[in-house]
mmCIF file of C-alpha atoms in Angstrom:
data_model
loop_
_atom_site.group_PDB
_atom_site.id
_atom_site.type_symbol
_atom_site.label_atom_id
_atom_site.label_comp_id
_atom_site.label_asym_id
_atom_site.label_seq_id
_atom_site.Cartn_x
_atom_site.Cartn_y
_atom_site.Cartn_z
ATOM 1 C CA UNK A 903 -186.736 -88.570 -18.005
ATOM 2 C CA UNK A 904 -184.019 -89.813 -16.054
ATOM 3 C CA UNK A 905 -181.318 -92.657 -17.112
ATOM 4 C CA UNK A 906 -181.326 -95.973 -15.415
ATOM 5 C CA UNK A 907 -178.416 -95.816 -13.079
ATOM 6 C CA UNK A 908 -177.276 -99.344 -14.199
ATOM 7 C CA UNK A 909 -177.085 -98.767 -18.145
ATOM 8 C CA UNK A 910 -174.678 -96.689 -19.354
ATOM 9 C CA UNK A 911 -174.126 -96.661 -23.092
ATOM 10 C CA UNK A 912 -170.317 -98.443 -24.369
ATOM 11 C CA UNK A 913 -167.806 -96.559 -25.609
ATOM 12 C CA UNK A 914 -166.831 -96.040 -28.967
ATOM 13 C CA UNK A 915 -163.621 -98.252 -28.750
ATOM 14 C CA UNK A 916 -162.746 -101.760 -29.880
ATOM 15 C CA UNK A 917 -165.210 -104.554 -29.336
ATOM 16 C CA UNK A 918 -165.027 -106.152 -26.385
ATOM 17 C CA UNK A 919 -165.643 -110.260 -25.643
ATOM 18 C CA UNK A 920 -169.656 -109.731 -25.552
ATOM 19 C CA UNK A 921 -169.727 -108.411 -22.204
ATOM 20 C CA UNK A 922 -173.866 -107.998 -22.462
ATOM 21 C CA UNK A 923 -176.533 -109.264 -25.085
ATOM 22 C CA UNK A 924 -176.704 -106.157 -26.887
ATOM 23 C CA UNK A 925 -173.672 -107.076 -28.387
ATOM 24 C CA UNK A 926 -174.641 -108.859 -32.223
ATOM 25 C CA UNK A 927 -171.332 -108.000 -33.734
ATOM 26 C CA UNK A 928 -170.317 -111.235 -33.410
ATOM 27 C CA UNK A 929 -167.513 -110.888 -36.593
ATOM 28 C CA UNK A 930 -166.269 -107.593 -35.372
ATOM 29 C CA UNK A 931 -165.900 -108.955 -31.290
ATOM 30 C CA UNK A 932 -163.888 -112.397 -32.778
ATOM 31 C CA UNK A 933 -160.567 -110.647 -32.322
ATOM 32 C CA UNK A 934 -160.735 -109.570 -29.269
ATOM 33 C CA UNK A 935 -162.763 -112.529 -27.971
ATOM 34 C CA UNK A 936 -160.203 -114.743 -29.193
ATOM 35 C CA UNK A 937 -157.466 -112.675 -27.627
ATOM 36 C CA UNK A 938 -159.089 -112.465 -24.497
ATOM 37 C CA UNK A 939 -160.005 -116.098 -24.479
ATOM 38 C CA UNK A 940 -156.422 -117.116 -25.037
ATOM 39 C CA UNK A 941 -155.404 -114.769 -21.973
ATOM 40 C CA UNK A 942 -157.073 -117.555 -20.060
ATOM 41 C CA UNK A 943 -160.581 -115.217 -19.118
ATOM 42 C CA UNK A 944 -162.974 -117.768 -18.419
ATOM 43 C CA UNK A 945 -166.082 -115.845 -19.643
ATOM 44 C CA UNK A 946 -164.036 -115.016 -22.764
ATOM 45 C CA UNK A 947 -163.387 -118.506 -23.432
ATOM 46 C CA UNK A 948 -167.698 -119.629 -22.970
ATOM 47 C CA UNK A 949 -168.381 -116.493 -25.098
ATOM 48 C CA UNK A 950 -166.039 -118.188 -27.892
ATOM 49 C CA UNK A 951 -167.747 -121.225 -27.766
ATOM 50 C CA UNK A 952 -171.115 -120.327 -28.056
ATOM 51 C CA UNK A 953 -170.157 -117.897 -31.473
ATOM 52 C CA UNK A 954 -168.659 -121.461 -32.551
ATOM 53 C CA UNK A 955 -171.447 -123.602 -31.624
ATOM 54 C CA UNK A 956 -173.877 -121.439 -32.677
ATOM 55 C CA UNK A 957 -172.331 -120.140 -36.052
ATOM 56 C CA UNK A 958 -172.284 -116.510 -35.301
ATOM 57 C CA UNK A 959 -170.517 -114.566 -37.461
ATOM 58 C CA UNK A 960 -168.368 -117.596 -38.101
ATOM 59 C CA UNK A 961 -168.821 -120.885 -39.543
ATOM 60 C CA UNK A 962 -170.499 -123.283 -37.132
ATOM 61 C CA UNK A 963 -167.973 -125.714 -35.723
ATOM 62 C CA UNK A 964 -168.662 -128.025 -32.485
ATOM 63 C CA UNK A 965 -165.257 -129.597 -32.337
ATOM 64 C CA UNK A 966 -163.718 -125.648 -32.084
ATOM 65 C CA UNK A 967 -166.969 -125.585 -29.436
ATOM 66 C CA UNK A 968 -166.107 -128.021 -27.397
ATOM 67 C CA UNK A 969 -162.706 -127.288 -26.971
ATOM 68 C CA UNK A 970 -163.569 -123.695 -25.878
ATOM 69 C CA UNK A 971 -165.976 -124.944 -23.933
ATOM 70 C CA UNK A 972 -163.732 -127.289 -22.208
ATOM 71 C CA UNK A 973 -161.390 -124.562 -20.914
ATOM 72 C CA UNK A 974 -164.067 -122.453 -19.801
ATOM 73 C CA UNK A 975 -165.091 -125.614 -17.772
ATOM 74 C CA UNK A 976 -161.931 -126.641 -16.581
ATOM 75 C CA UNK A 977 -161.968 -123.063 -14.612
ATOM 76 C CA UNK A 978 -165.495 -123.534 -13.223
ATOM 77 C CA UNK A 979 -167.435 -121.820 -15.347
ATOM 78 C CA UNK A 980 -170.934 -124.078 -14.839
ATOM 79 C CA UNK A 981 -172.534 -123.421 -17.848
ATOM 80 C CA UNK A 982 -169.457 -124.566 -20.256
ATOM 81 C CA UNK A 983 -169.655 -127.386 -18.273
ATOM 82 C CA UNK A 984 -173.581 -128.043 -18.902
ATOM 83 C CA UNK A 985 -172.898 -127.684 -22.261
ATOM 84 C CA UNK A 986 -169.526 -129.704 -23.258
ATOM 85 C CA UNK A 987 -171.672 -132.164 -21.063
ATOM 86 C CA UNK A 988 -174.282 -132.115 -23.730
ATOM 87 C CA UNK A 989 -171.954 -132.182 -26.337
ATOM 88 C CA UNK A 990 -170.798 -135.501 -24.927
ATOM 89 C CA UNK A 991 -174.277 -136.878 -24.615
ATOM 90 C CA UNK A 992 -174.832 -135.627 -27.626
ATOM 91 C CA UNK A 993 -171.961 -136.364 -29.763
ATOM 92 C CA UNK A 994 -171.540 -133.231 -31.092
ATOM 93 C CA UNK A 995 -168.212 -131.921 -31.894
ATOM 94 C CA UNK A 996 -166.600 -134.149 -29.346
ATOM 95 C CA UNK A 997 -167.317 -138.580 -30.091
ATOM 96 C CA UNK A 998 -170.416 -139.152 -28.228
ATOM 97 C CA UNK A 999 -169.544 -140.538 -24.750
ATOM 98 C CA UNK A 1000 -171.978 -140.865 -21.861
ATOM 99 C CA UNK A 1001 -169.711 -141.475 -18.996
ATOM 100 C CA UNK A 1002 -167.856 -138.114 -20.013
ATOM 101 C CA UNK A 1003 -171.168 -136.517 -20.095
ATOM 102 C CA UNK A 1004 -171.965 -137.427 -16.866
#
């Protein structure tokens, strides 16, 4: 059987920022994620806010969300953007604020 040309299995080195979904070692990838997200990477900096948002491998916090998903946004990433707009709409993590949703 031959390998799908596209996969290729990760090396054994430090986690990276959740490049792909196979990635569930949300505690172990925090480090570098972090890192990475304070470098300024914009998919870094989404990544961190869903583990916050979500609670995985952390505790769940929306305010440490939002802001994450704020600077994600503020670089064009369109689905921060989607969501710190929901958080707005929402209230969640950030005071609850349709014209900021908007």
């Amino acid at each position: 059987m031959r390998a799908s040309a596209t996969w290729r299995p990760r090396p054994a080195a430090a986690p990276s920022c959740l490049n792909d979904d196979r990635d569930k070692q949300y505690a172990a990838a925090l480090p570098a994620c972090t890192r990475e997200a304070n470098a300024g990477k914009q998919q870094a900096q989404r990544n961190l806010a869903v583990i916050y948002d979500q609670g995985l491998g952390v505790n769940q916090d929306p305010a440490q969300a939002a802001i994450w998903f704020k600077k994600a946004a503020q670089t064009g990433n369109r689905d921060a953007t989607f969501q710190l707009a929901s958080m707005y709409e929402q209230g969640r993590g950030v005071p609850k604020d349709p014209k900021q949703a908007l």
